[in-house]
GROMACS .gro file of C-alpha atoms in nm:
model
  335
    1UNK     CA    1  -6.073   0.891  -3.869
    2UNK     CA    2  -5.743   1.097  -3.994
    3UNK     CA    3  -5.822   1.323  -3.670
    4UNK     CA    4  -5.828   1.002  -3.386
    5UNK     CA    5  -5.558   0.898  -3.591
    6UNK     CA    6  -5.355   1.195  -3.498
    7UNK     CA    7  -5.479   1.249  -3.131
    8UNK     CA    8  -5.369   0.882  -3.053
    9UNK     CA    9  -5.003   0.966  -3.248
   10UNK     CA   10  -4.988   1.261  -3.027
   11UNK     CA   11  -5.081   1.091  -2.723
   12UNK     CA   12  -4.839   0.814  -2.804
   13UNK     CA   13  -4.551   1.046  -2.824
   14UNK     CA   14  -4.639   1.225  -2.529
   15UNK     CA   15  -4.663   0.914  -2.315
   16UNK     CA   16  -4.332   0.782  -2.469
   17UNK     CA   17  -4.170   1.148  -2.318
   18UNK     CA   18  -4.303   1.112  -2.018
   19UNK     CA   19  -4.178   0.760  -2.018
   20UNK     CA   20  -3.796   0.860  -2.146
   21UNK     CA   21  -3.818   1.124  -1.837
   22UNK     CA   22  -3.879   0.864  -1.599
   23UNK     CA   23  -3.606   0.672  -1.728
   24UNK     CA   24  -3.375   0.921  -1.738
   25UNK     CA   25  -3.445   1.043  -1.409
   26UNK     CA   26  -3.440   0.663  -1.294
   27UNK     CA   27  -3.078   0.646  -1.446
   28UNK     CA   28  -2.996   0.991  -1.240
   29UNK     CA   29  -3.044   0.798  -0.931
   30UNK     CA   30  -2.819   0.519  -0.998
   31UNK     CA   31  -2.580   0.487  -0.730
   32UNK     CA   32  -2.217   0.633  -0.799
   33UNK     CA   33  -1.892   0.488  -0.654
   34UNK     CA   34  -1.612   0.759  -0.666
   35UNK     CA   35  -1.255   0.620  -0.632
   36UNK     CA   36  -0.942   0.847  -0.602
   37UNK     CA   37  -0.598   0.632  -0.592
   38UNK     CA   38  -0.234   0.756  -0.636
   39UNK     CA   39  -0.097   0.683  -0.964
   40UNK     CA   40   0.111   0.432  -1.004
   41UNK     CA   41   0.487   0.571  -0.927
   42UNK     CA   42   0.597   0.234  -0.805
   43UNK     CA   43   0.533  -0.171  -0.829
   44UNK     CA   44   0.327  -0.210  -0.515
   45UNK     CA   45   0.129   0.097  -0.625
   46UNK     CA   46   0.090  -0.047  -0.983
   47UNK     CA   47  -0.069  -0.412  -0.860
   48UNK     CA   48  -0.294  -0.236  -0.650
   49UNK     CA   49  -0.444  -0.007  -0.858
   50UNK     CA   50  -0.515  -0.321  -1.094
   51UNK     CA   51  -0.692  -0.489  -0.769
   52UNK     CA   52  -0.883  -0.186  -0.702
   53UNK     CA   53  -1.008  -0.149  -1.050
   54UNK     CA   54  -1.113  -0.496  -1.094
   55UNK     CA   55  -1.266  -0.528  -0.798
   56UNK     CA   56  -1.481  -0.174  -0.831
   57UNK     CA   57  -1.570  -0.327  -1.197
   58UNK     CA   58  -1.648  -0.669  -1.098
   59UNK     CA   59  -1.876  -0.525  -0.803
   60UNK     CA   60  -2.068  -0.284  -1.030
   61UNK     CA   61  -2.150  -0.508  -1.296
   62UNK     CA   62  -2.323  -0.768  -1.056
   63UNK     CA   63  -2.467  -0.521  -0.828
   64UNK     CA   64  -2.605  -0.226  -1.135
   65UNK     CA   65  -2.415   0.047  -1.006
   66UNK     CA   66  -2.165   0.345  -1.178
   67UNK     CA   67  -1.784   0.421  -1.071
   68UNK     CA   68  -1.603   0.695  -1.183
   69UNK     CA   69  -1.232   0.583  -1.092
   70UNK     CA   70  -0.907   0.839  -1.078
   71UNK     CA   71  -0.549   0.846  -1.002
   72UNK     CA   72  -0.301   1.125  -0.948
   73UNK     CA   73   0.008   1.156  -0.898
   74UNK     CA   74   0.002   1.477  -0.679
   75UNK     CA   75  -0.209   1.577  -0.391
   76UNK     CA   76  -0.321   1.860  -0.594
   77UNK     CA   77  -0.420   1.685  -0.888
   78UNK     CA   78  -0.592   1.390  -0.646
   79UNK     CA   79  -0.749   1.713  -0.486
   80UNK     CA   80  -0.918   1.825  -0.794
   81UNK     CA   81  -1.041   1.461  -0.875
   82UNK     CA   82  -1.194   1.414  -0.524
   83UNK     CA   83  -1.389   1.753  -0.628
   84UNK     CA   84  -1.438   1.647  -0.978
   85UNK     CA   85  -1.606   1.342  -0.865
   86UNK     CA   86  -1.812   1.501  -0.579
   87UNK     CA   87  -1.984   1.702  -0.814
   88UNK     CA   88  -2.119   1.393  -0.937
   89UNK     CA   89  -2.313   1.352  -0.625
   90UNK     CA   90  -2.147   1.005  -0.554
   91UNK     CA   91  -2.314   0.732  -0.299
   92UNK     CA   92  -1.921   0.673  -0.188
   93UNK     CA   93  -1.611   0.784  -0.188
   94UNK     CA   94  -1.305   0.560  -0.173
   95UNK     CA   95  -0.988   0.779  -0.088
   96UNK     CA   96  -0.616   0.631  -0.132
   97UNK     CA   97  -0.437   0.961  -0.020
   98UNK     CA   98  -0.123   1.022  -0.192
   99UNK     CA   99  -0.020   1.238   0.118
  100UNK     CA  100  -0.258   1.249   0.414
  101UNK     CA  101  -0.202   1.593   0.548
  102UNK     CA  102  -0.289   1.736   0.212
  103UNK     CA  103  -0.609   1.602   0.149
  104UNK     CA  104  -0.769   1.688   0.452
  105UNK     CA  105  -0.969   1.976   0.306
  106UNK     CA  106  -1.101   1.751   0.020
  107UNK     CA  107  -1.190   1.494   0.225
  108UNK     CA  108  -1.367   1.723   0.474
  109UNK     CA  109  -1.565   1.861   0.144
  110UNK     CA  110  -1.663   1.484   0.106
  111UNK     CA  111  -1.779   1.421   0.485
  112UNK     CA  112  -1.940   1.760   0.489
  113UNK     CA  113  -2.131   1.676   0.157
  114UNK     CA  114  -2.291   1.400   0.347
  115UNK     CA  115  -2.101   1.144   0.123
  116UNK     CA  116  -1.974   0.838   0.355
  117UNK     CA  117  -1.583   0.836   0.323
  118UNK     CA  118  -1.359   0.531   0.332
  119UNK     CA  119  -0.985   0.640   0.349
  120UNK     CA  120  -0.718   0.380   0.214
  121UNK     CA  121  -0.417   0.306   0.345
  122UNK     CA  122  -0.252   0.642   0.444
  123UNK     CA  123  -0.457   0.841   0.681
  124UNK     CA  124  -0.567   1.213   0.741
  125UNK     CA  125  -0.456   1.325   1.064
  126UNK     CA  126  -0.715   1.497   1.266
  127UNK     CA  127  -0.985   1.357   1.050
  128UNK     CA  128  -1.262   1.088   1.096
  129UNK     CA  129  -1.370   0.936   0.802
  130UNK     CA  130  -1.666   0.756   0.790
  131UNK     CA  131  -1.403   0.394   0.796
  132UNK     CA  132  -1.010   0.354   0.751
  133UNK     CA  133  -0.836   0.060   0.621
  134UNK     CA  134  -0.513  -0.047   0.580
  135UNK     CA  135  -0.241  -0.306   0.691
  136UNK     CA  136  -0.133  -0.395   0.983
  137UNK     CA  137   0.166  -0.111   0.983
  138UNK     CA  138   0.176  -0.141   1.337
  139UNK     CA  139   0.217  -0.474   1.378
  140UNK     CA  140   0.482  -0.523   1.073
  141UNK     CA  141   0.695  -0.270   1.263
  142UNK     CA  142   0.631  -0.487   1.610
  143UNK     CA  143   0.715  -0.815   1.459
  144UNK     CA  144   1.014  -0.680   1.252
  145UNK     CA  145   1.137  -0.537   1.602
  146UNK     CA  146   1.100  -0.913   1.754
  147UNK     CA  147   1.249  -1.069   1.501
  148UNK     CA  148   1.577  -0.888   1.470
  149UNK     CA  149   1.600  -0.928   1.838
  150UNK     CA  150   1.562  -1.290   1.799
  151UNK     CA  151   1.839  -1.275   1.492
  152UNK     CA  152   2.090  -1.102   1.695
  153UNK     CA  153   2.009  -1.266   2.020
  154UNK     CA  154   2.384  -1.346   2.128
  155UNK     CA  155   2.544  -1.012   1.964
  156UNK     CA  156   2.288  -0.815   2.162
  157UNK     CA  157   2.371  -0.966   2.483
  158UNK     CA  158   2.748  -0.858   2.428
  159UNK     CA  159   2.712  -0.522   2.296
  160UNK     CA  160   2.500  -0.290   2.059
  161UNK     CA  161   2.417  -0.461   1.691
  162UNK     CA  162   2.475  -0.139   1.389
  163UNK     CA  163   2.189  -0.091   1.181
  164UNK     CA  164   2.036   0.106   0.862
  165UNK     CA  165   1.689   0.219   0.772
  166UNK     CA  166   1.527   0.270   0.458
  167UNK     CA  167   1.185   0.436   0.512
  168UNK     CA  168   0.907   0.459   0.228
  169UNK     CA  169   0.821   0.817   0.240
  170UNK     CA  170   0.664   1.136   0.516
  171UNK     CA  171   0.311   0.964   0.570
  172UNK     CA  172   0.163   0.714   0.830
  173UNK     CA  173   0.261   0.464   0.736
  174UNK     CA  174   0.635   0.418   0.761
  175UNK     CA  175   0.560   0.660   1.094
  176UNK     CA  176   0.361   0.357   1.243
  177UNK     CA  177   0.629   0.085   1.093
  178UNK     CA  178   0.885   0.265   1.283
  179UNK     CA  179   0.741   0.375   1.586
  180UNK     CA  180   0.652  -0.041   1.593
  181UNK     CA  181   0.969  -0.140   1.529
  182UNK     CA  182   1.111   0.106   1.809
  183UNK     CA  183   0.890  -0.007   2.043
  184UNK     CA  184   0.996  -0.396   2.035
  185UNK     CA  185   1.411  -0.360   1.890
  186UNK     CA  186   1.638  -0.413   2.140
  187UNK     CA  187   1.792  -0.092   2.330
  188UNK     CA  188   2.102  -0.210   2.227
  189UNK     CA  189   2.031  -0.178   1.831
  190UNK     CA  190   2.214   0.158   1.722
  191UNK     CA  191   2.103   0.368   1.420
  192UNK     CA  192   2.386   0.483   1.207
  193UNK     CA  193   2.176   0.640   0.930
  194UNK     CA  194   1.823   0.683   0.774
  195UNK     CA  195   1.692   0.721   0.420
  196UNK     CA  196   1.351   0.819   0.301
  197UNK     CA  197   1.351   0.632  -0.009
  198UNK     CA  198   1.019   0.760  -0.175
  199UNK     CA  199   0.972   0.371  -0.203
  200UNK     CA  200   1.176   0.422  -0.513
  201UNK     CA  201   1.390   0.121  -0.564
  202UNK     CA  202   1.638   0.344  -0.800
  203UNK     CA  203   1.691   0.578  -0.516
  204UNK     CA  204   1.730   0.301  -0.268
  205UNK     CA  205   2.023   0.175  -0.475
  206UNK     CA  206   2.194   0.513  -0.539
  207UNK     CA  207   2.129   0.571  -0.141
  208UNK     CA  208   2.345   0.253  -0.069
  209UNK     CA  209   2.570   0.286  -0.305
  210UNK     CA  210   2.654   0.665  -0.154
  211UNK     CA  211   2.712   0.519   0.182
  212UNK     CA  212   2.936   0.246   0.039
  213UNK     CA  213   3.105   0.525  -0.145
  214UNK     CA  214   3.169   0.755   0.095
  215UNK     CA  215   3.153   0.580   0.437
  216UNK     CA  216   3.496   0.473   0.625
  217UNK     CA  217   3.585   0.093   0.592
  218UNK     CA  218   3.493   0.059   1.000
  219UNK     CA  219   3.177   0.246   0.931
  220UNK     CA  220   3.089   0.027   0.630
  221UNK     CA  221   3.201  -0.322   0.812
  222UNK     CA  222   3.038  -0.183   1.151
  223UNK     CA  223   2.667  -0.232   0.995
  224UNK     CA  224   2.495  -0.574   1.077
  225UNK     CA  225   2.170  -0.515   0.990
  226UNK     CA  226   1.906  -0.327   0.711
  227UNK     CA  227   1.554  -0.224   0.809
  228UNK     CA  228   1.369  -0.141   0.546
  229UNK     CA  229   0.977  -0.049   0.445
  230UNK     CA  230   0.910  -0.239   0.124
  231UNK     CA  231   1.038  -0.513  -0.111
  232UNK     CA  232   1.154  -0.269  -0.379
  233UNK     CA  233   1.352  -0.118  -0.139
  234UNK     CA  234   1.559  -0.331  -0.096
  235UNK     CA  235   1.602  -0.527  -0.440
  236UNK     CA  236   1.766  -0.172  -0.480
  237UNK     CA  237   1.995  -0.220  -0.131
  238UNK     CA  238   2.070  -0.564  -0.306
  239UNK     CA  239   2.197  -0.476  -0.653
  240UNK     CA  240   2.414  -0.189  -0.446
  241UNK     CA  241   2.583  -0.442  -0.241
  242UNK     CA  242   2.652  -0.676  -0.534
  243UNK     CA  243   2.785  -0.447  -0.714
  244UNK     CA  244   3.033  -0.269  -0.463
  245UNK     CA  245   3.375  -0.366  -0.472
  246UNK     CA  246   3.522  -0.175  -0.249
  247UNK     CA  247   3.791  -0.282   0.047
  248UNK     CA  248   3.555  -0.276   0.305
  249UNK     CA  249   3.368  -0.632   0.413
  250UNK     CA  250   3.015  -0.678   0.426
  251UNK     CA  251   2.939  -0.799   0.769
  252UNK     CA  252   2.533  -0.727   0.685
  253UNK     CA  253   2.350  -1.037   0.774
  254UNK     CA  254   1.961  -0.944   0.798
  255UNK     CA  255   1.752  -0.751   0.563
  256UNK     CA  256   1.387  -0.682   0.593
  257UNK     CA  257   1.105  -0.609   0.339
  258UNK     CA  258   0.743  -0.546   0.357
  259UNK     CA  259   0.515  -0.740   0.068
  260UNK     CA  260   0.607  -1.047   0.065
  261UNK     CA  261   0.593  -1.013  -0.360
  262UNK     CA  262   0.722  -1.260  -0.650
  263UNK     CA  263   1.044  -1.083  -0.629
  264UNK     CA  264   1.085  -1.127  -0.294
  265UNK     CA  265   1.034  -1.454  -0.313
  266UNK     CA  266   1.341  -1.523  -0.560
  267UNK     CA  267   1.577  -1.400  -0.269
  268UNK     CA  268   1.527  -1.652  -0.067
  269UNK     CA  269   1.624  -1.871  -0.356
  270UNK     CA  270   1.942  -1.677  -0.498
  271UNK     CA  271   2.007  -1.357  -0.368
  272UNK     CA  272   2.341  -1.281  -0.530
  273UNK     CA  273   2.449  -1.219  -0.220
  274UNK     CA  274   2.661  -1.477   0.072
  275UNK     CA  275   2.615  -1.468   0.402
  276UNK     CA  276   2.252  -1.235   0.436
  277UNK     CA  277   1.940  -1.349   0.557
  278UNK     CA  278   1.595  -1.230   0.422
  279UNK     CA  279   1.286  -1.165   0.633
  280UNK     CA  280   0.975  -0.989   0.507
  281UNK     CA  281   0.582  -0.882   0.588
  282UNK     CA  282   0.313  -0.975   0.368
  283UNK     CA  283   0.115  -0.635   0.269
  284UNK     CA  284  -0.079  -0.724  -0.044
  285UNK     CA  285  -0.200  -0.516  -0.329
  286UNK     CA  286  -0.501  -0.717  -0.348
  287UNK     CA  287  -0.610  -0.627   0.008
  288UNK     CA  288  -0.713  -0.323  -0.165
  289UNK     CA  289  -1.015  -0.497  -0.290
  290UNK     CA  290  -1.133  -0.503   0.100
  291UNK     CA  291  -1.137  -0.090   0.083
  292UNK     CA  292  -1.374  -0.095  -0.221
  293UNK     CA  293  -1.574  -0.368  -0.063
  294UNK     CA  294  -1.643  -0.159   0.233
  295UNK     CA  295  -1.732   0.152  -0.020
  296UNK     CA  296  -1.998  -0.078  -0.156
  297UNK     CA  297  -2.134  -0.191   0.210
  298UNK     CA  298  -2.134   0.195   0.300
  299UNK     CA  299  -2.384   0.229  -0.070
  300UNK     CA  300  -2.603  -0.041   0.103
  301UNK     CA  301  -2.654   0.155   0.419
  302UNK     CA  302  -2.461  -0.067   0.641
  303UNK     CA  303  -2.295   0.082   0.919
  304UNK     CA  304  -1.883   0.005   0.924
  305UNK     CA  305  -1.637   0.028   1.243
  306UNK     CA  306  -1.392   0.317   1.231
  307UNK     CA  307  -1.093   0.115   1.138
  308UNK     CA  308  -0.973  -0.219   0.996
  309UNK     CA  309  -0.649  -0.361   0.963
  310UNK     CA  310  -0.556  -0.647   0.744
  311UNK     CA  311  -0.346  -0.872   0.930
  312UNK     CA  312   0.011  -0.985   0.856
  313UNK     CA  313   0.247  -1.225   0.799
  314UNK     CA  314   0.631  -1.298   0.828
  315UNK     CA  315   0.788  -1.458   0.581
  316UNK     CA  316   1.122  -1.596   0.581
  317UNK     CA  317   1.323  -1.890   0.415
  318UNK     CA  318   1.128  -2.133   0.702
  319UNK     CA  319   0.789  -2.089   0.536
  320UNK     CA  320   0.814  -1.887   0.193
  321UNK     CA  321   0.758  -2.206   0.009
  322UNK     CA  322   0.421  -2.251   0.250
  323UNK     CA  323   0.295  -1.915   0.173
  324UNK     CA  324   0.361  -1.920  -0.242
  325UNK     CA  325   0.124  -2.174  -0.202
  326UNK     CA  326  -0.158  -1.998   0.001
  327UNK     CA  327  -0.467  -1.847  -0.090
  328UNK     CA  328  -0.332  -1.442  -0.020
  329UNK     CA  329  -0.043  -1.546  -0.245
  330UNK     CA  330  -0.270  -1.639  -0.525
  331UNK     CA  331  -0.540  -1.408  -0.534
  332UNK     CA  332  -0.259  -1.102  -0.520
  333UNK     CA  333  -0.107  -1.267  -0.880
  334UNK     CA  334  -0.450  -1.339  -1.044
  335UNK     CA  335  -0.483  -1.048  -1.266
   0.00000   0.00000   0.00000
């Protein structure tokens, strides 16, 4: 009796191994979402990482698969995490470049792993991931160009209209909102300067202020116009100005952002400023969430276009109030 008794113990434990192998090797085979974002160096960078994390969780816990998600600050240190989480053997990869150019050979380890690819927001020249997403850069920089022609309708027809630019930073994106924006302004708009900002709103601030500081009182009063890449941008251009008390008059009556954020929003209502008009382009955080959702279609086996863009919207003191009240202008302040 004592020996059955130990044959079936043995047997028991046996088939108990075999069965904690299968599981384990079941759990090997769960489906991994890698996600590599920038840190976050700046508002717009912040919100979205919180979208992109809550969506990746939210979409794992109903569907039963794992995410490993990473920022960096650097392209190095995104680099390493792109290889860090490839070792993994992920299903995915979603890819928010901090700089395009210098993730290329990452991203090629990813495409050449077999792994499907979607790129974020600021592309890899001269490669093909499996999709890219962003906003509509393009079309912000189009719009913007319309617009200001609109604005400055009758000083266009008499002359040339004196203008500033604030970009964001060296990657696609403010490339495509200016080569938009050059494609649709006027002839006759004439750019005294440009800043690359690092979509810092400190530096846009000190940037302004050095002009003010150091700019002739015709050069100052000559400038009708600000086009700018982001919102923080120019709450930076905006505490400049009110704080400059120079001789030189402000003759600046249009300044453009690109969010459409809370902030934003508050300019329309008291600006601090007299005489300047606000225009802006919504570019949500939130539409981050669409990046991850195609990650988790590409998991499925579902075959994506090449590219999406997220359309966009002006917003201006006719229809702010409108658009606070709007579904994109929820969802983006729901965390």
């Amino acid at each position: 009796m004592k020996k059955m008794l130990t044959v079936l113990a043995i047997l028991l434990v046996a088939t108990s191994v075999v069965f904690a192998a299968g599981a384990s090797e079941s759990a090997a085979k769960k489906q991994l979402m890698g996600v590599v974002t920038p840190s976050a160096d700046h508002g717009f960078t912040a919100e979205s990482i919180r979208h992109c994390e809550a969506q990746v969780k939210a979409l794992a816990a109903k569907n039963g698969f794992d995410y490993r998600f990473m920022t960096a600050a650097e392209s190095g240190e995104q680099s390493n995490a792109v290889e860090t989480i490839l070792g993994m053997k992920p299903s995915v990869m979603v890819l928010w470049p901090v700089t395009g150019d210098e993730l290329r050979s990452a991203a090629q380890s990813v495409m050449e792993a077999g792994v499907p690819l979607i790129v974020y927001d600021r592309f890899i020249e001269g490669l093909t991931p499996t999709a890219e997403i962003s906003g509509d850069n393009v079309a912000i920089g189009v719009g913007a160009g319309k617009y200001f022609n609109e604005y400055f309708k009758a000083d266009l027809a008499k002359g040339s209209v004196n203008y500033l630019e604030f970009k964001g930073d060296s990657s696609t994106v403010p490339m495509e909102r200016t080569n938009g924006f050059l494609s649709t302004a006027s002839k006759n708009f004439n750019l005294v300067q440009s800043f690359v900002t690092n979509w810092s709103q400190q530096t846009a601030m000190e940037q302004m202020e050095n002009f003010l500081n150091t700019k002739s009182k015709a050069e100052i009063e000559s400038i009708q116009a600000i086009w700018t890449h982001d919102d923080e941008i120019v709450f930076g251009i905006v505490e400049a100005l009110k704080n400059y008390h120079g001789s030189a008059k402000i003759n600046i009556r249009l300044i453009n952002g690109v969010s459409a954020g809370e902030g934003f929003m508050k300019l329309f209502e008291n600006s601090g400023l007299t005489g300047v008009d606000f225009m802006t382009y919504t570019f949500s955080p939130s539409m981050v969430r669409d990046a991850v959702d195609l990650g988790w279609k590409a998991m499925q086996g579902e075959k994506l276009e090449k590219s999406y863009k997220v359309p966009t919207e002006m917003i201006d003191k006719t229809n702010y109030k409108a658009y606070m009240q709007g579904d994109l202008y929820k969802t983006r302040y729901s965390l």
